[in-house]
Structures are given as C-alpha cells and as structure tokens.
One Martini backbone bead per residue (centre of mass of N, CA, C, O) as a GRO file, in nm:
protein
  215
    1UNK     BB    1  -1.276   1.624   0.354
    2UNK     BB    2  -1.567   1.552   0.247
    3UNK     BB    3  -1.843   1.651   0.164
    4UNK     BB    4  -2.176   1.598   0.199
    5UNK     BB    5  -2.229   1.579  -0.097
    6UNK     BB    6  -2.075   1.311  -0.163
    7UNK     BB    7  -2.235   1.133   0.026
    8UNK     BB    8  -2.517   1.182  -0.144
    9UNK     BB    9  -2.408   1.007  -0.359
   10UNK     BB   10  -2.428   0.752  -0.514
   11UNK     BB   11  -2.236   0.488  -0.534
   12UNK     BB   12  -2.179   0.435  -0.812
   13UNK     BB   13  -2.057   0.711  -0.873
   14UNK     BB   14  -1.846   0.743  -0.678
   15UNK     BB   15  -1.689   0.511  -0.780
   16UNK     BB   16  -1.639   0.640  -1.041
   17UNK     BB   17  -1.478   0.881  -0.948
   18UNK     BB   18  -1.255   0.725  -0.819
   19UNK     BB   19  -1.141   0.545  -1.039
   20UNK     BB   20  -1.049   0.784  -1.213
   21UNK     BB   21  -0.889   0.913  -1.015
   22UNK     BB   22  -0.689   0.670  -0.958
   23UNK     BB   23  -0.587   0.661  -1.256
   24UNK     BB   24  -0.481   0.952  -1.303
   25UNK     BB   25  -0.298   0.957  -1.046
   26UNK     BB   26  -0.137   0.696  -1.109
   27UNK     BB   27  -0.024   0.814  -1.402
   28UNK     BB   28   0.038   1.148  -1.320
   29UNK     BB   29  -0.023   1.261  -1.031
   30UNK     BB   30  -0.066   1.546  -0.908
   31UNK     BB   31   0.038   1.765  -1.073
   32UNK     BB   32  -0.064   1.644  -1.373
   33UNK     BB   33  -0.330   1.579  -1.282
   34UNK     BB   34  -0.665   1.588  -1.424
   35UNK     BB   35  -0.969   1.732  -1.331
   36UNK     BB   36  -1.073   1.729  -1.659
   37UNK     BB   37  -1.045   1.412  -1.678
   38UNK     BB   38  -1.218   1.309  -1.433
   39UNK     BB   39  -1.490   1.457  -1.515
   40UNK     BB   40  -1.523   1.330  -1.798
   41UNK     BB   41  -1.487   1.014  -1.728
   42UNK     BB   42  -1.722   1.035  -1.499
   43UNK     BB   43  -1.968   1.248  -1.590
   44UNK     BB   44  -1.884   1.538  -1.490
   45UNK     BB   45  -1.860   1.859  -1.382
   46UNK     BB   46  -1.602   2.009  -1.246
   47UNK     BB   47  -1.764   2.175  -1.038
   48UNK     BB   48  -1.838   1.927  -0.865
   49UNK     BB   49  -1.577   1.875  -0.726
   50UNK     BB   50  -1.618   2.139  -0.556
   51UNK     BB   51  -1.859   2.004  -0.392
   52UNK     BB   52  -1.681   1.775  -0.263
   53UNK     BB   53  -1.407   1.952  -0.248
   54UNK     BB   54  -1.181   2.200  -0.200
   55UNK     BB   55  -0.955   2.090  -0.335
   56UNK     BB   56  -0.695   1.894  -0.516
   57UNK     BB   57  -0.570   1.807  -0.244
   58UNK     BB   58  -0.813   1.675  -0.101
   59UNK     BB   59  -0.884   1.497  -0.324
   60UNK     BB   60  -0.597   1.323  -0.340
   61UNK     BB   61  -0.585   1.254  -0.020
   62UNK     BB   62  -0.854   1.091  -0.055
   63UNK     BB   63  -0.767   0.892  -0.233
   64UNK     BB   64  -0.530   0.777  -0.089
   65UNK     BB   65  -0.660   0.691   0.165
   66UNK     BB   66  -0.865   0.491   0.046
   67UNK     BB   67  -0.673   0.302  -0.107
   68UNK     BB   68  -0.518   0.213   0.151
   69UNK     BB   69  -0.742   0.100   0.295
   70UNK     BB   70  -0.814  -0.121   0.082
   71UNK     BB   71  -0.563  -0.253   0.100
   72UNK     BB   72  -0.555  -0.315   0.416
   73UNK     BB   73  -0.809  -0.472   0.424
   74UNK     BB   74  -0.725  -0.701   0.205
   75UNK     BB   75  -0.461  -0.788   0.378
   76UNK     BB   76  -0.625  -0.878   0.622
   77UNK     BB   77  -0.802  -1.085   0.497
   78UNK     BB   78  -0.514  -1.266   0.373
   79UNK     BB   79  -0.402  -1.314   0.652
   80UNK     BB   80  -0.610  -1.491   0.783
   81UNK     BB   81  -0.526  -1.738   0.567
   82UNK     BB   82  -0.268  -1.780   0.732
   83UNK     BB   83  -0.050  -1.949   0.877
   84UNK     BB   84   0.019  -1.935   1.250
   85UNK     BB   85   0.209  -2.179   1.305
   86UNK     BB   86   0.438  -2.075   1.187
   87UNK     BB   87   0.693  -1.940   1.125
   88UNK     BB   88   0.747  -1.625   1.075
   89UNK     BB   89   0.935  -1.619   0.813
   90UNK     BB   90   0.718  -1.782   0.654
   91UNK     BB   91   0.469  -1.589   0.727
   92UNK     BB   92   0.597  -1.353   0.566
   93UNK     BB   93   0.623  -1.467   0.303
   94UNK     BB   94   0.323  -1.512   0.267
   95UNK     BB   95   0.248  -1.187   0.285
   96UNK     BB   96   0.449  -1.100   0.069
   97UNK     BB   97   0.313  -1.259  -0.174
   98UNK     BB   98   0.010  -1.133  -0.134
   99UNK     BB   99   0.114  -0.837  -0.184
  100UNK     BB  100   0.229  -0.886  -0.481
  101UNK     BB  101  -0.026  -0.986  -0.603
  102UNK     BB  102  -0.227  -0.777  -0.524
  103UNK     BB  103  -0.055  -0.548  -0.707
  104UNK     BB  104  -0.107  -0.705  -0.974
  105UNK     BB  105  -0.429  -0.708  -0.948
  106UNK     BB  106  -0.411  -0.380  -0.880
  107UNK     BB  107  -0.331  -0.104  -1.053
  108UNK     BB  108  -0.465   0.142  -0.921
  109UNK     BB  109  -0.335   0.085  -0.619
  110UNK     BB  110  -0.060   0.115  -0.730
  111UNK     BB  111  -0.060   0.391  -0.851
  112UNK     BB  112  -0.117   0.543  -0.594
  113UNK     BB  113   0.147   0.438  -0.458
  114UNK     BB  114   0.314   0.589  -0.656
  115UNK     BB  115   0.214   0.880  -0.606
  116UNK     BB  116   0.296   0.880  -0.304
  117UNK     BB  117   0.617   0.816  -0.352
  118UNK     BB  118   0.674   1.016  -0.652
  119UNK     BB  119   0.605   1.306  -0.526
  120UNK     BB  120   0.766   1.619  -0.545
  121UNK     BB  121   0.573   1.769  -0.343
  122UNK     BB  122   0.654   1.768  -0.026
  123UNK     BB  123   0.392   1.870   0.086
  124UNK     BB  124   0.222   1.657  -0.048
  125UNK     BB  125   0.366   1.388   0.031
  126UNK     BB  126   0.343   1.413   0.316
  127UNK     BB  127   0.065   1.381   0.337
  128UNK     BB  128   0.011   1.101   0.186
  129UNK     BB  129   0.216   0.962   0.361
  130UNK     BB  130   0.113   0.989   0.638
  131UNK     BB  131  -0.130   0.805   0.587
  132UNK     BB  132  -0.015   0.547   0.452
  133UNK     BB  133   0.143   0.474   0.715
  134UNK     BB  134  -0.081   0.420   0.912
  135UNK     BB  135  -0.192   0.196   0.767
  136UNK     BB  136   0.081   0.025   0.805
  137UNK     BB  137   0.096   0.056   1.115
  138UNK     BB  138  -0.171  -0.101   1.192
  139UNK     BB  139  -0.033  -0.388   1.099
  140UNK     BB  140   0.264  -0.409   1.198
  141UNK     BB  141   0.266  -0.371   1.490
  142UNK     BB  142   0.074  -0.593   1.610
  143UNK     BB  143   0.222  -0.830   1.470
  144UNK     BB  144   0.500  -0.800   1.599
  145UNK     BB  145   0.412  -0.833   1.893
  146UNK     BB  146   0.276  -1.118   1.845
  147UNK     BB  147   0.552  -1.246   1.774
  148UNK     BB  148   0.680  -1.196   2.040
  149UNK     BB  149   0.489  -1.332   2.227
  150UNK     BB  150   0.569  -1.619   2.069
  151UNK     BB  151   0.900  -1.612   2.015
  152UNK     BB  152   0.948  -1.522   1.713
  153UNK     BB  153   1.091  -1.256   1.868
  154UNK     BB  154   1.325  -1.143   2.011
  155UNK     BB  155   1.355  -0.918   2.295
  156UNK     BB  156   1.607  -0.754   2.167
  157UNK     BB  157   1.434  -0.670   1.938
  158UNK     BB  158   1.378  -0.386   1.716
  159UNK     BB  159   1.056  -0.301   1.613
  160UNK     BB  160   1.132  -0.038   1.456
  161UNK     BB  161   1.331  -0.175   1.269
  162UNK     BB  162   1.133  -0.369   1.137
  163UNK     BB  163   0.925  -0.164   1.057
  164UNK     BB  164   1.095  -0.011   0.856
  165UNK     BB  165   1.170  -0.239   0.667
  166UNK     BB  166   0.893  -0.282   0.576
  167UNK     BB  167   0.809   0.012   0.497
  168UNK     BB  168   1.032  -0.030   0.255
  169UNK     BB  169   0.962  -0.310   0.134
  170UNK     BB  170   0.691  -0.288   0.029
  171UNK     BB  171   0.694  -0.062  -0.190
  172UNK     BB  172   0.903  -0.171  -0.341
  173UNK     BB  173   0.765  -0.448  -0.445
  174UNK     BB  174   0.521  -0.309  -0.562
  175UNK     BB  175   0.712  -0.146  -0.806
  176UNK     BB  176   0.949  -0.232  -0.936
  177UNK     BB  177   0.819  -0.444  -1.131
  178UNK     BB  178   0.673  -0.161  -1.309
  179UNK     BB  179   0.937   0.028  -1.266
  180UNK     BB  180   1.207   0.202  -1.371
  181UNK     BB  181   1.503   0.222  -1.160
  182UNK     BB  182   1.433   0.066  -0.860
  183UNK     BB  183   1.628  -0.203  -0.948
  184UNK     BB  184   1.991  -0.270  -0.946
  185UNK     BB  185   1.995  -0.585  -0.827
  186UNK     BB  186   1.724  -0.797  -0.870
  187UNK     BB  187   1.543  -0.773  -1.127
  188UNK     BB  188   1.224  -0.702  -1.092
  189UNK     BB  189   1.146  -0.616  -1.370
  190UNK     BB  190   0.886  -0.795  -1.499
  191UNK     BB  191   0.794  -0.968  -1.284
  192UNK     BB  192   0.637  -1.175  -1.137
  193UNK     BB  193   0.526  -1.302  -0.844
  194UNK     BB  194   0.656  -1.577  -0.856
  195UNK     BB  195   0.956  -1.447  -0.975
  196UNK     BB  196   0.957  -1.295  -0.667
  197UNK     BB  197   1.028  -1.516  -0.443
  198UNK     BB  198   1.327  -1.550  -0.414
  199UNK     BB  199   1.373  -1.252  -0.340
  200UNK     BB  200   1.194  -1.262  -0.070
  201UNK     BB  201   1.387  -1.476   0.061
  202UNK     BB  202   1.630  -1.329   0.060
  203UNK     BB  203   1.554  -1.084   0.218
  204UNK     BB  204   1.462  -1.235   0.477
  205UNK     BB  205   1.739  -1.380   0.528
  206UNK     BB  206   1.904  -1.126   0.574
  207UNK     BB  207   1.705  -1.013   0.834
  208UNK     BB  208   1.681  -1.239   1.041
  209UNK     BB  209   1.927  -1.163   1.248
  210UNK     BB  210   1.724  -0.942   1.397
  211UNK     BB  211   1.468  -1.169   1.488
  212UNK     BB  212   1.597  -1.436   1.554
  213UNK     BB  213   1.594  -1.621   1.771
  214UNK     BB  214   1.802  -1.789   2.006
  215UNK     BB  215   1.982  -2.120   2.030
   0.00000   0.00000   0.00000
C-alpha cells in the first residue's frame, strides 16, 4: 500500500511515475527492473520512491495491481457495449476479441501482464498473480453465473472449470502474439487482432461442449 506521501503528489506526477514504472517493469520484470531508471525517467530522486513505497516489492505489487484494475475497468466498459441478446459463445467471441484489441492498443498494460506471468521468483509472482487473478475473477464469476441463469450455460456445467479455462486463455491471448515461444500450435506470434479472430473462434468451438446447453 502506498504511503500518504504518494497520494499527496499531484495527479500528473503520480501518473508519470506510474507510467514509467509500467514501462520499466513491463520490459524487464521485477528482478531486473531498475528503480534508478524509473526515478531518472520520471524526473524524481530515487529516495523519493521510498517515501512513496516501503520497498521495491511493494512498488512492483502496486504497479501490477493498478495496471490490472485499469484493464478490468476498461474491459467492463467495453463489455457493456457488446450485444447481450446473442448466444453466449457469440458474446464470448466478441468479448475476447475486445480483449485482444485492448492488449494490442495498450503495450504498457500488456507488458505488466507479461511481468506478472513471467516473473521467476515464485514468492514475487505469487503476490502479484494473486492480485491480478482477483481482478479477472471479479468479472468472470458474475458473468458466468449470469449466462447460466439465462440458460446459455447448462445447469450441469462446472463453472469453475469454465473460469479456469478463461483464466488460462486470456493471458495466453494477451501475450502469445507479442512474445516468442508461447504458442507452438496456432502460430499467433505477430498476428494482428483481426488475424487472431479465427483462432479465437476455434478455441471457443473446441471448448463449447463443456458449457453448451443440450438440445
């Protein structure tokens, strides 16, 4: 949790520090991310960072949490514009396409997503992934329940299994087009969001028997 000094900074300065930290941690992760670089590029003394946060891990955890919150809030806004009258699998396709478009348009948030997933130190990764996972689940769980109540997910479907699939799929689709070695099957590396859409349809179709209502 940031100190009160952090919240007393003017908004523009806080945003500058946060943006620089997203870039540095997103490109280099926690272990090799440099506080010296963040301080220099944000135009502050390195010692000031320790007036805002108790240590590097608290700073990294805050950056990851705040980035995840921003992603969640923007995705919630985007999903409000998707047609809820269509079948669940079509709605899910639109939502995941919005997700991949968001990640293409927001490289800083995408970098932080990579940092939370790729961090080698298990204790550090656990801290930031636990927080990021909660942001995902705050959206996924209520939506799955809503679609079940509407009859688009059958009663005997295991919502935890569907949530697990989505929790695995979303980071994969966020990162596979931009990082080598993540996708040996669908060849998503370098594909634009539009070029990713046939793969998204294929993935949803392959998983559809787990949730589709029986006719």
